[in-house]
C-alpha cells in the first residue's frame, strides 16, 4: 500500500465533505512507463515519463459529478474539489445516484493475482533495447528482400492506484504491463505494400513470447498478405483467428451492459435465460485469473470481484450491471465492466478444422466496420486466406462480412484449441458456417 | 464510434474513428487563471520565461540533435450529460503539462512532465536528449513570437460559460426530440467544451501561443415502432464559442437526430457485392480521409510504406478531382492557427486536378523531403510527440448537379452518413461504415439502408470517381476524431455529391 497516495485520497474525501459533499469516491493513480521503437537498426523513438491523476466522484444533495485533474498540489487540489462540489449542486437531482451498499464490498478474494512482475525494476535500458533489436533482426531476416520497412516496439509500465470511498471502501492495486510487437511492410505486385504485424501483451516478462518469435511472426503474417484480392461474393464457412475475436465480440459486450439495456439500446435486453448463440458459445468473465491483463480484486464500484459465466452453451446468463444502472433497472447489480474474458478452448487445431471444412476463409484481420448495439446489425471488412481442400490457396482483401449478432453467434460451429493469451480477452479461433462473404 | 487506445500503437496502419472527446464545466471562480489573455499566458500563470525555455532546450540538445521543442498545454474540459430527461451528470478534466522533444534525423526522443518547475522539466529534457549521442548544441536566448491568423475567433472564452447556461441548452434538446416524434422513447444529449491553451517554443528561436476552443452539442435518439427499436444521433460543433448555439442550431441537432432514427424503420439491407456508390455531400468526406488522406501523410511515405509513396506528380484521378487538406477554414474541428510544432496554419493541395501534388508534412518529413512543413504536425496532447496528421479534408466541387449524379446510376447505393472508417496504408485498402443511406434504382433514391460497411482500394477508388457535383458541404460536426499511432486529434471532412463507379458493399444477401 502506498501511504502517500492513500493519505491524499483520504484528505480529498475530507475536503469534499467539508465543501458540502454527502459522499464521495476518489481514485488516484500514477504510472511510470518507457516506450522504445527501432527502425533501420536504430532507435526511432525513445519515450519515457511519469504521470499521475486524481478522479473524484461527488454525491451531493442527491446529485452527481465526476472530476479529474493531474494537478495534485495541495492548494490547487483543494480549490478544485470545492469547485467540484459546487458544480455538482447545480445539476438536476438523480435519485439513483449513491455510493454502493457496502455489503457489495465484502468478500474480496484474498489472493495474489500475480499482476506485478517482481523483476520489473531489474529491466535495464540495455535489456529493453536488446529485446527490440532482437525483434527487428528476426523480422528483417525472415522478411528478406521483400522488406520495405520493419518497426519493432516495446512498451512497459509500472502502475499503482488507490480507491477510497466515504462509506468504507479501500483498495490498492499495483501492476506491471508489457506490450511488444513488430510490424513489417513489404513489396508486393504493383503499388501494393502489405503491412502485417504481431504483438503481445502480458503482466510479466516471463510469460511473454520470445522476441525472436514475435519478429518472425510479424514477417510471416505480412508475407501471407501477398497477392491479396477479392473473390466472388458467396456463402462460406469462416474461421476467425484467435487474436481477432475481441473485435468481433465488442458489440455483443456493449449490448450486455446495464446502460445499454436501461437506455433501450441493446438487442440483448430481453434475452436473459434465452439462447443467443449455438451450443459452442460459452463466455466466462474471470477477474481472478492469475496473471491476467484484466485481473482485479474489485471493480470501479468497489464490488468484490468474482467469476461469472456470462454465456453458457449459447444461453445468456448474465449482464454487466453496475450499481447505478442496477438501481435504475431495479436489478441486482453484477459488475459494470468485463475483466478477463475467456471462451473455453475446443479440441481441434485450426489446421485440422480447415481440412474438415474443405473450402472457406481464414480471417486474420478486420478493417473498418461497426455494429449497431440497438439492433445487433453488424458489418465489417475482412482479410485473410481463402482455403480449399484444407489448404490456404489465396490471400483475400477488400472483402466484408455482415450479419445480425443474434443470427451470427448461432452459426458458431466449432471452437479451436488455440486460446490467445496475450490479451485480457482470451479466445481460441472460432469457426462459423454459412456466412455471406462479400467481394466482387 | 471508437477511440484508438494507446495499446494499438503497434498497429501502424492508421485508423479513424469519429468519437467525442470528453470535456466539462468548472465554475468561474476557480478558473480565474484561465481568463488571462493569450499572449504570455504561460509566463504570467506558470512562470515560463524565455530564459527557462532556453535552459530546458539546452538540456534537450545537450547530446546533440537537429532541433528540439517544448509544447506546453493547459486544457480545461467539461461535459454535461442528459439521461432520462434530466441533466444529471457532469464531468470535467484539467490537464497541465509540457512535452519535450529532441529530434535527430528521423529519430525522436521524448519526455513529458505534469509539473512545470525547472527541475522536472530538465529531467524530462534529459530523457528526450538520449536519442542523440554527440556534442551539445547552443540554443537562442530569445524567442520571436510567430504572427498567426485567427481561424477561430472567440467572443468569449468557454471557461466563462457558467454551468447554469449549459443546463437549459441540453435540456431543450431533449424536449425538442420528444416533441418531434411520438416514436421517440429515449434521448441522450450532452454538451462538451474544451479550452486548450498551448505554447510551442523551438530551438530555432520561435514561439507560438494558441487558444483552441472545441464544442460539441449532441443528441442520440432511440425510437420504437411496432416493438422494433432504432437509434440515430447528430451533433454540431467545432472550434467555436458558446454563442454558436442559437435556437436554430439546437433545432437542427434535434430534428436531424430524430429524422435519422425514424427513417430507419423502413430501412432494407442492400445486396452484397460490387456496385456504383454515390457519396452524398458533407460527412462522406470520411472516404477521402481514409482512401487518400492517411496514405498522403508524409511519415508513411518517407518510410516507403504508403501505397502513394511513388505517385507524386502522377495522374491518380480524373482532371475534375481536386482534394485539399486545410487548417484555415473558420471554426471547423480540424482548423489550426498553428500546428503543434510551431508551423502556422495553412492549406495543402493533395490532388491538384487529378495529379498527386503534395504530402502532408511535419518538420521531420519536411527536412527529409527538403520542402517546407505544411502545418500538419499534430499531437493529441503534451504526452505525445508530433506526427503528420490531417486537418479538414475535402474535395472541391465539380460541375454536375447532385440530381445528375443520382440519375446516372441504374442500381447502386447512396451514402448519406458515415460513422467511421479505417485504411491499410500499404495496400490502400479501406473501409467505411455507412450508418445511413439509400438504395438507388433506375436513377432514383428508393429504400433507406443502414449499418453497412463499404470496402475499397484508395488508388482504385480515386480512378473510379466519375462525376462530381457542385454542392460541396463541409461537415459541421464537432465530434470527428482521427486515431493514428495511439493518438486522437479532431479533424473535419467535406464532400460534394460524388459518383464512384464501383465499390464492394458488404450486404447480407449473396
JSON list of N, CA and C in Angstrom, two decimals, chain A residues 241-294:
[
{"chain": "A", "resi": 241, "resn": "UNK", "atom": "N", "xyz": [-9.40, -16.02, -36.74]},
{"chain": "A", "resi": 241, "resn": "UNK", "atom": "CA", "xyz": [-8.17, -16.30, -35.98]},
{"chain": "A", "resi": 241, "resn": "UNK", "atom": "C", "xyz": [-8.30, -15.78, -34.54]},
{"chain": "A", "resi": 242, "resn": "UNK", "atom": "N", "xyz": [-7.76, -16.53, -33.60]},
{"chain": "A", "resi": 242, "resn": "UNK", "atom": "CA", "xyz": [-7.94, -16.26, -32.16]},
{"chain": "A", "resi": 242, "resn": "UNK", "atom": "C", "xyz": [-7.75, -14.78, -31.77]},
{"chain": "A", "resi": 243, "resn": "UNK", "atom": "N", "xyz": [-6.66, -14.16, -32.20]},
{"chain": "A", "resi": 243, "resn": "UNK", "atom": "CA", "xyz": [-6.37, -12.81, -31.71]},
{"chain": "A", "resi": 243, "resn": "UNK", "atom": "C", "xyz": [-7.31, -11.75, -32.28]},
{"chain": "A", "resi": 244, "resn": "UNK", "atom": "N", "xyz": [-8.12, -12.13, -33.27]},
{"chain": "A", "resi": 244, "resn": "UNK", "atom": "CA", "xyz": [-9.06, -11.18, -33.85]},
{"chain": "A", "resi": 244, "resn": "UNK", "atom": "C", "xyz": [-10.47, -11.30, -33.26]},
{"chain": "A", "resi": 245, "resn": "UNK", "atom": "N", "xyz": [-10.69, -12.28, -32.42]},
{"chain": "A", "resi": 245, "resn": "UNK", "atom": "CA", "xyz": [-12.03, -12.49, -31.87]},
{"chain": "A", "resi": 245, "resn": "UNK", "atom": "C", "xyz": [-12.53, -11.29, -31.04]},
{"chain": "A", "resi": 246, "resn": "UNK", "atom": "N", "xyz": [-11.65, -10.62, -30.24]},
{"chain": "A", "resi": 246, "resn": "UNK", "atom": "CA", "xyz": [-12.16, -9.49, -29.45]},
{"chain": "A", "resi": 246, "resn": "UNK", "atom": "C", "xyz": [-12.88, -8.44, -30.29]},
{"chain": "A", "resi": 247, "resn": "UNK", "atom": "N", "xyz": [-12.39, -8.20, -31.50]},
{"chain": "A", "resi": 247, "resn": "UNK", "atom": "CA", "xyz": [-13.04, -7.20, -32.35]},
{"chain": "A", "resi": 247, "resn": "UNK", "atom": "C", "xyz": [-14.47, -7.64, -32.69]},
{"chain": "A", "resi": 248, "resn": "UNK", "atom": "N", "xyz": [-14.64, -8.94, -32.82]},
{"chain": "A", "resi": 248, "resn": "UNK", "atom": "CA", "xyz": [-15.95, -9.50, -33.16]},
{"chain": "A", "resi": 248, "resn": "UNK", "atom": "C", "xyz": [-16.91, -9.43, -31.96]},
{"chain": "A", "resi": 249, "resn": "UNK", "atom": "N", "xyz": [-16.34, -9.61, -30.78]},
{"chain": "A", "resi": 249, "resn": "UNK", "atom": "CA", "xyz": [-17.16, -9.68, -29.56]},
{"chain": "A", "resi": 249, "resn": "UNK", "atom": "C", "xyz": [-17.59, -8.30, -29.05]},
{"chain": "A", "resi": 250, "resn": "UNK", "atom": "N", "xyz": [-16.91, -7.25, -29.51]},
{"chain": "A", "resi": 250, "resn": "UNK", "atom": "CA", "xyz": [-17.10, -5.92, -28.95]},
{"chain": "A", "resi": 250, "resn": "UNK", "atom": "C", "xyz": [-18.56, -5.48, -28.85]},
{"chain": "A", "resi": 251, "resn": "UNK", "atom": "N", "xyz": [-19.28, -5.58, -29.95]},
{"chain": "A", "resi": 251, "resn": "UNK", "atom": "CA", "xyz": [-20.66, -5.09, -29.96]},
{"chain": "A", "resi": 251, "resn": "UNK", "atom": "C", "xyz": [-21.55, -5.96, -29.09]},
{"chain": "A", "resi": 252, "resn": "UNK", "atom": "N", "xyz": [-21.23, -7.24, -29.05]},
{"chain": "A", "resi": 252, "resn": "UNK", "atom": "CA", "xyz": [-22.01, -8.15, -28.21]},
{"chain": "A", "resi": 252, "resn": "UNK", "atom": "C", "xyz": [-21.87, -7.72, -26.74]},
{"chain": "A", "resi": 253, "resn": "UNK", "atom": "N", "xyz": [-20.64, -7.40, -26.35]},
{"chain": "A", "resi": 253, "resn": "UNK", "atom": "CA", "xyz": [-20.39, -6.98, -24.97]},
{"chain": "A", "resi": 253, "resn": "UNK", "atom": "C", "xyz": [-21.09, -5.65, -24.67]},
{"chain": "A", "resi": 254, "resn": "UNK", "atom": "N", "xyz": [-21.06, -4.76, -25.65]},
{"chain": "A", "resi": 254, "resn": "UNK", "atom": "CA", "xyz": [-21.71, -3.46, -25.44]},
{"chain": "A", "resi": 254, "resn": "UNK", "atom": "C", "xyz": [-23.20, -3.65, -25.16]},
{"chain": "A", "resi": 255, "resn": "UNK", "atom": "N", "xyz": [-23.80, -4.58, -25.87]},
{"chain": "A", "resi": 255, "resn": "UNK", "atom": "CA", "xyz": [-25.23, -4.84, -25.68]},
{"chain": "A", "resi": 255, "resn": "UNK", "atom": "C", "xyz": [-25.51, -5.53, -24.34]},
{"chain": "A", "resi": 256, "resn": "UNK", "atom": "N", "xyz": [-24.48, -6.06, -23.70]},
{"chain": "A", "resi": 256, "resn": "UNK", "atom": "CA", "xyz": [-24.66, -6.73, -22.40]},
{"chain": "A", "resi": 256, "resn": "UNK", "atom": "C", "xyz": [-24.58, -5.74, -21.25]},
{"chain": "A", "resi": 257, "resn": "UNK", "atom": "N", "xyz": [-24.30, -4.46, -21.53]},
{"chain": "A", "resi": 257, "resn": "UNK", "atom": "CA", "xyz": [-24.09, -3.52, -20.42]},
{"chain": "A", "resi": 257, "resn": "UNK", "atom": "C", "xyz": [-25.41, -3.00, -19.90]},
{"chain": "A", "resi": 258, "resn": "UNK", "atom": "N", "xyz": [-25.45, -2.77, -18.60]},
{"chain": "A", "resi": 258, "resn": "UNK", "atom": "CA", "xyz": [-26.65, -2.25, -17.95]},
{"chain": "A", "resi": 258, "resn": "UNK", "atom": "C", "xyz": [-27.09, -0.94, -18.56]},
{"chain": "A", "resi": 259, "resn": "UNK", "atom": "N", "xyz": [-26.13, -0.10, -18.91]},
{"chain": "A", "resi": 259, "resn": "UNK", "atom": "CA", "xyz": [-26.50, 1.18, -19.51]},
{"chain": "A", "resi": 259, "resn": "UNK", "atom": "C", "xyz": [-27.23, 0.99, -20.84]},
{"chain": "A", "resi": 260, "resn": "UNK", "atom": "N", "xyz": [-26.66, 0.13, -21.70]},
{"chain": "A", "resi": 260, "resn": "UNK", "atom": "CA", "xyz": [-27.32, -0.11, -22.99]},
{"chain": "A", "resi": 260, "resn": "UNK", "atom": "C", "xyz": [-28.74, -0.62, -22.78]},
{"chain": "A", "resi": 261, "resn": "UNK", "atom": "N", "xyz": [-28.91, -1.50, -21.80]},
{"chain": "A", "resi": 261, "resn": "UNK", "atom": "CA", "xyz": [-30.24, -2.08, -21.57]},
{"chain": "A", "resi": 261, "resn": "UNK", "atom": "C", "xyz": [-31.19, -1.02, -21.03]},
{"chain": "A", "resi": 262, "resn": "UNK", "atom": "N", "xyz": [-30.73, -0.28, -20.03]},
{"chain": "A", "resi": 262, "resn": "UNK", "atom": "CA", "xyz": [-31.62, 0.72, -19.43]},
{"chain": "A", "resi": 262, "resn": "UNK", "atom": "C", "xyz": [-31.94, 1.84, -20.42]},
{"chain": "A", "resi": 263, "resn": "UNK", "atom": "N", "xyz": [-31.00, 2.14, -21.29]},
{"chain": "A", "resi": 263, "resn": "UNK", "atom": "CA", "xyz": [-31.25, 3.20, -22.28]},
{"chain": "A", "resi": 263, "resn": "UNK", "atom": "C", "xyz": [-31.89, 2.64, -23.55]},
{"chain": "A", "resi": 264, "resn": "UNK", "atom": "N", "xyz": [-32.36, 1.42, -23.50]},
{"chain": "A", "resi": 264, "resn": "UNK", "atom": "CA", "xyz": [-33.07, 0.77, -24.61]},
{"chain": "A", "resi": 264, "resn": "UNK", "atom": "C", "xyz": [-32.23, 0.73, -25.88]},
{"chain": "A", "resi": 265, "resn": "UNK", "atom": "N", "xyz": [-30.94, 0.50, -25.68]},
{"chain": "A", "resi": 265, "resn": "UNK", "atom": "CA", "xyz": [-30.01, 0.44, -26.82]},
{"chain": "A", "resi": 265, "resn": "UNK", "atom": "C", "xyz": [-29.35, -0.92, -26.91]},
{"chain": "A", "resi": 266, "resn": "UNK", "atom": "N", "xyz": [-30.05, -1.97, -26.50]},
{"chain": "A", "resi": 266, "resn": "UNK", "atom": "CA", "xyz": [-29.44, -3.30, -26.51]},
{"chain": "A", "resi": 266, "resn": "UNK", "atom": "C", "xyz": [-30.33, -4.32, -27.19]},
{"chain": "A", "resi": 267, "resn": "UNK", "atom": "N", "xyz": [-29.75, -5.03, -28.14]},
{"chain": "A", "resi": 267, "resn": "UNK", "atom": "CA", "xyz": [-30.52, -6.10, -28.78]},
{"chain": "A", "resi": 267, "resn": "UNK", "atom": "C", "xyz": [-30.64, -7.32, -27.87]},
{"chain": "A", "resi": 268, "resn": "UNK", "atom": "N", "xyz": [-29.96, -7.28, -26.73]},
{"chain": "A", "resi": 268, "resn": "UNK", "atom": "CA", "xyz": [-29.99, -8.43, -25.80]},
{"chain": "A", "resi": 268, "resn": "UNK", "atom": "C", "xyz": [-30.89, -8.18, -24.59]},
{"chain": "A", "resi": 269, "resn": "UNK", "atom": "N", "xyz": [-31.53, -7.01, -24.52]},
{"chain": "A", "resi": 269, "resn": "UNK", "atom": "CA", "xyz": [-32.18, -6.62, -23.26]},
{"chain": "A", "resi": 269, "resn": "UNK", "atom": "C", "xyz": [-33.21, -7.63, -22.76]},
{"chain": "A", "resi": 270, "resn": "UNK", "atom": "N", "xyz": [-33.91, -8.30, -23.67]},
{"chain": "A", "resi": 270, "resn": "UNK", "atom": "CA", "xyz": [-34.95, -9.24, -23.21]},
{"chain": "A", "resi": 270, "resn": "UNK", "atom": "C", "xyz": [-34.52, -10.70, -23.43]},
{"chain": "A", "resi": 271, "resn": "UNK", "atom": "N", "xyz": [-33.22, -10.89, -23.53]},
{"chain": "A", "resi": 271, "resn": "UNK", "atom": "CA", "xyz": [-32.77, -12.24, -23.91]},
{"chain": "A", "resi": 271, "resn": "UNK", "atom": "C", "xyz": [-32.15, -13.03, -22.75]},
{"chain": "A", "resi": 272, "resn": "UNK", "atom": "N", "xyz": [-32.22, -12.51, -21.52]},
{"chain": "A", "resi": 272, "resn": "UNK", "atom": "CA", "xyz": [-31.62, -13.25, -20.41]},
{"chain": "A", "resi": 272, "resn": "UNK", "atom": "C", "xyz": [-32.30, -14.61, -20.24]},
{"chain": "A", "resi": 273, "resn": "UNK", "atom": "N", "xyz": [-31.48, -15.65, -20.12]},
{"chain": "A", "resi": 273, "resn": "UNK", "atom": "CA", "xyz": [-32.01, -17.01, -19.97]},
{"chain": "A", "resi": 273, "resn": "UNK", "atom": "C", "xyz": [-32.36, -17.65, -21.30]},
{"chain": "A", "resi": 274, "resn": "UNK", "atom": "N", "xyz": [-32.18, -16.91, -22.40]},
{"chain": "A", "resi": 274, "resn": "UNK", "atom": "CA", "xyz": [-32.52, -17.45, -23.71]},
{"chain": "A", "resi": 274, "resn": "UNK", "atom": "C", "xyz": [-31.26, -17.80, -24.51]},
{"chain": "A", "resi": 275, "resn": "UNK", "atom": "N", "xyz": [-31.48, -18.61, -25.54]},
{"chain": "A", "resi": 275, "resn": "UNK", "atom": "CA", "xyz": [-30.38, -18.95, -26.44]},
{"chain": "A", "resi": 275, "resn": "UNK", "atom": "C", "xyz": [-30.06, -17.74, -27.32]},
{"chain": "A", "resi": 276, "resn": "UNK", "atom": "N", "xyz": [-28.81, -17.31, -27.30]},
{"chain": "A", "resi": 276, "resn": "UNK", "atom": "CA", "xyz": [-28.40, -16.22, -28.18]},
{"chain": "A", "resi": 276, "resn": "UNK", "atom": "C", "xyz": [-27.28, -16.68, -29.11]},
{"chain": "A", "resi": 277, "resn": "UNK", "atom": "N", "xyz": [-26.89, -17.92, -28.97]},
{"chain": "A", "resi": 277, "resn": "UNK", "atom": "CA", "xyz": [-25.84, -18.47, -29.82]},
{"chain": "A", "resi": 277, "resn": "UNK", "atom": "C", "xyz": [-25.94, -19.99, -29.82]},
{"chain": "A", "resi": 278, "resn": "UNK", "atom": "N", "xyz": [-25.03, -20.60, -30.54]},
{"chain": "A", "resi": 278, "resn": "UNK", "atom": "CA", "xyz": [-25.06, -22.07, -30.63]},
{"chain": "A", "resi": 278, "resn": "UNK", "atom": "C", "xyz": [-24.55, -22.68, -29.32]},
{"chain": "A", "resi": 279, "resn": "UNK", "atom": "N", "xyz": [-24.65, -23.98, -29.22]},
{"chain": "A", "resi": 279, "resn": "UNK", "atom": "CA", "xyz": [-24.16, -24.69, -28.02]},
{"chain": "A", "resi": 279, "resn": "UNK", "atom": "C", "xyz": [-22.67, -24.47, -27.80]},
{"chain": "A", "resi": 280, "resn": "UNK", "atom": "N", "xyz": [-21.96, -24.11, -28.85]},
{"chain": "A", "resi": 280, "resn": "UNK", "atom": "CA", "xyz": [-20.49, -23.93, -28.74]},
{"chain": "A", "resi": 280, "resn": "UNK", "atom": "C", "xyz": [-20.12, -22.63, -28.04]},
{"chain": "A", "resi": 281, "resn": "UNK", "atom": "N", "xyz": [-21.10, -21.72, -27.89]},
{"chain": "A", "resi": 281, "resn": "UNK", "atom": "CA", "xyz": [-20.78, -20.36, -27.44]},
{"chain": "A", "resi": 281, "resn": "UNK", "atom": "C", "xyz": [-20.86, -20.26, -25.91]},
{"chain": "A", "resi": 282, "resn": "UNK", "atom": "N", "xyz": [-19.70, -20.25, -25.28]},
{"chain": "A", "resi": 282, "resn": "UNK", "atom": "CA", "xyz": [-19.62, -20.05, -23.83]},
{"chain": "A", "resi": 282, "resn": "UNK", "atom": "C", "xyz": [-18.63, -18.93, -23.57]},
{"chain": "A", "resi": 283, "resn": "UNK", "atom": "N", "xyz": [-19.01, -18.03, -22.66]},
{"chain": "A", "resi": 283, "resn": "UNK", "atom": "CA", "xyz": [-18.19, -16.85, -22.40]},
{"chain": "A", "resi": 283, "resn": "UNK", "atom": "C", "xyz": [-18.08, -16.66, -20.89]},
{"chain": "A", "resi": 284, "resn": "UNK", "atom": "N", "xyz": [-16.86, -16.73, -20.40]},
{"chain": "A", "resi": 284, "resn": "UNK", "atom": "CA", "xyz": [-16.64, -16.64, -18.95]},
{"chain": "A", "resi": 284, "resn": "UNK", "atom": "C", "xyz": [-15.89, -15.35, -18.63]},
{"chain": "A", "resi": 285, "resn": "UNK", "atom": "N", "xyz": [-16.35, -14.67, -17.59]},
{"chain": "A", "resi": 285, "resn": "UNK", "atom": "CA", "xyz": [-15.65, -13.47, -17.11]},
{"chain": "A", "resi": 285, "resn": "UNK", "atom": "C", "xyz": [-14.92, -13.86, -15.83]},
{"chain": "A", "resi": 286, "resn": "UNK", "atom": "N", "xyz": [-13.59, -13.84, -15.88]},
{"chain": "A", "resi": 286, "resn": "UNK", "atom": "CA", "xyz": [-12.83, -14.32, -14.71]},
{"chain": "A", "resi": 286, "resn": "UNK", "atom": "C", "xyz": [-11.84, -13.26, -14.22]},
{"chain": "A", "resi": 287, "resn": "UNK", "atom": "N", "xyz": [-12.27, -12.42, -13.27]},
{"chain": "A", "resi": 287, "resn": "UNK", "atom": "CA", "xyz": [-11.38, -11.36, -12.78]},
{"chain": "A", "resi": 287, "resn": "UNK", "atom": "C", "xyz": [-10.24, -11.90, -11.92]},
{"chain": "A", "resi": 288, "resn": "UNK", "atom": "N", "xyz": [-10.36, -13.14, -11.46]},
{"chain": "A", "resi": 288, "resn": "UNK", "atom": "CA", "xyz": [-9.36, -13.66, -10.50]},
{"chain": "A", "resi": 288, "resn": "UNK", "atom": "C", "xyz": [-8.29, -14.52, -11.17]},
{"chain": "A", "resi": 289, "resn": "UNK", "atom": "N", "xyz": [-8.27, -14.51, -12.49]},
{"chain": "A", "resi": 289, "resn": "UNK", "atom": "CA", "xyz": [-7.28, -15.28, -13.23]},
{"chain": "A", "resi": 289, "resn": "UNK", "atom": "C", "xyz": [-5.86, -14.82, -12.88]},
{"chain": "A", "resi": 290, "resn": "UNK", "atom": "N", "xyz": [-5.01, -15.75, -12.47]},
{"chain": "A", "resi": 290, "resn": "UNK", "atom": "CA", "xyz": [-3.65, -15.38, -12.10]},
{"chain": "A", "resi": 290, "resn": "UNK", "atom": "C", "xyz": [-2.90, -14.86, -13.33]},
{"chain": "A", "resi": 291, "resn": "UNK", "atom": "N", "xyz": [-2.32, -13.67, -13.20]},
{"chain": "A", "resi": 291, "resn": "UNK", "atom": "CA", "xyz": [-1.51, -13.12, -14.29]},
{"chain": "A", "resi": 291, "resn": "UNK", "atom": "C", "xyz": [-2.30, -12.60, -15.47]},
{"chain": "A", "resi": 292, "resn": "UNK", "atom": "N", "xyz": [-3.59, -12.37, -15.31]},
{"chain": "A", "resi": 292, "resn": "UNK", "atom": "CA", "xyz": [-4.40, -11.88, -16.44]},
{"chain": "A", "resi": 292, "resn": "UNK", "atom": "C", "xyz": [-4.29, -10.38, -16.58]},
{"chain": "A", "resi": 293, "resn": "UNK", "atom": "N", "xyz": [-4.31, -9.90, -17.83]},
{"chain": "A", "resi": 293, "resn": "UNK", "atom": "CA", "xyz": [-4.22, -8.45, -18.06]},
{"chain": "A", "resi": 293, "resn": "UNK", "atom": "C", "xyz": [-5.46, -7.74, -17.53]},
{"chain": "A", "resi": 294, "resn": "UNK", "atom": "N", "xyz": [-6.56, -8.48, -17.38]},
{"chain": "A", "resi": 294, "resn": "UNK", "atom": "CA", "xyz": [-7.79, -7.85, -16.87]},
{"chain": "A", "resi": 294, "resn": "UNK", "atom": "C", "xyz": [-8.09, -8.27, -15.43]}
]
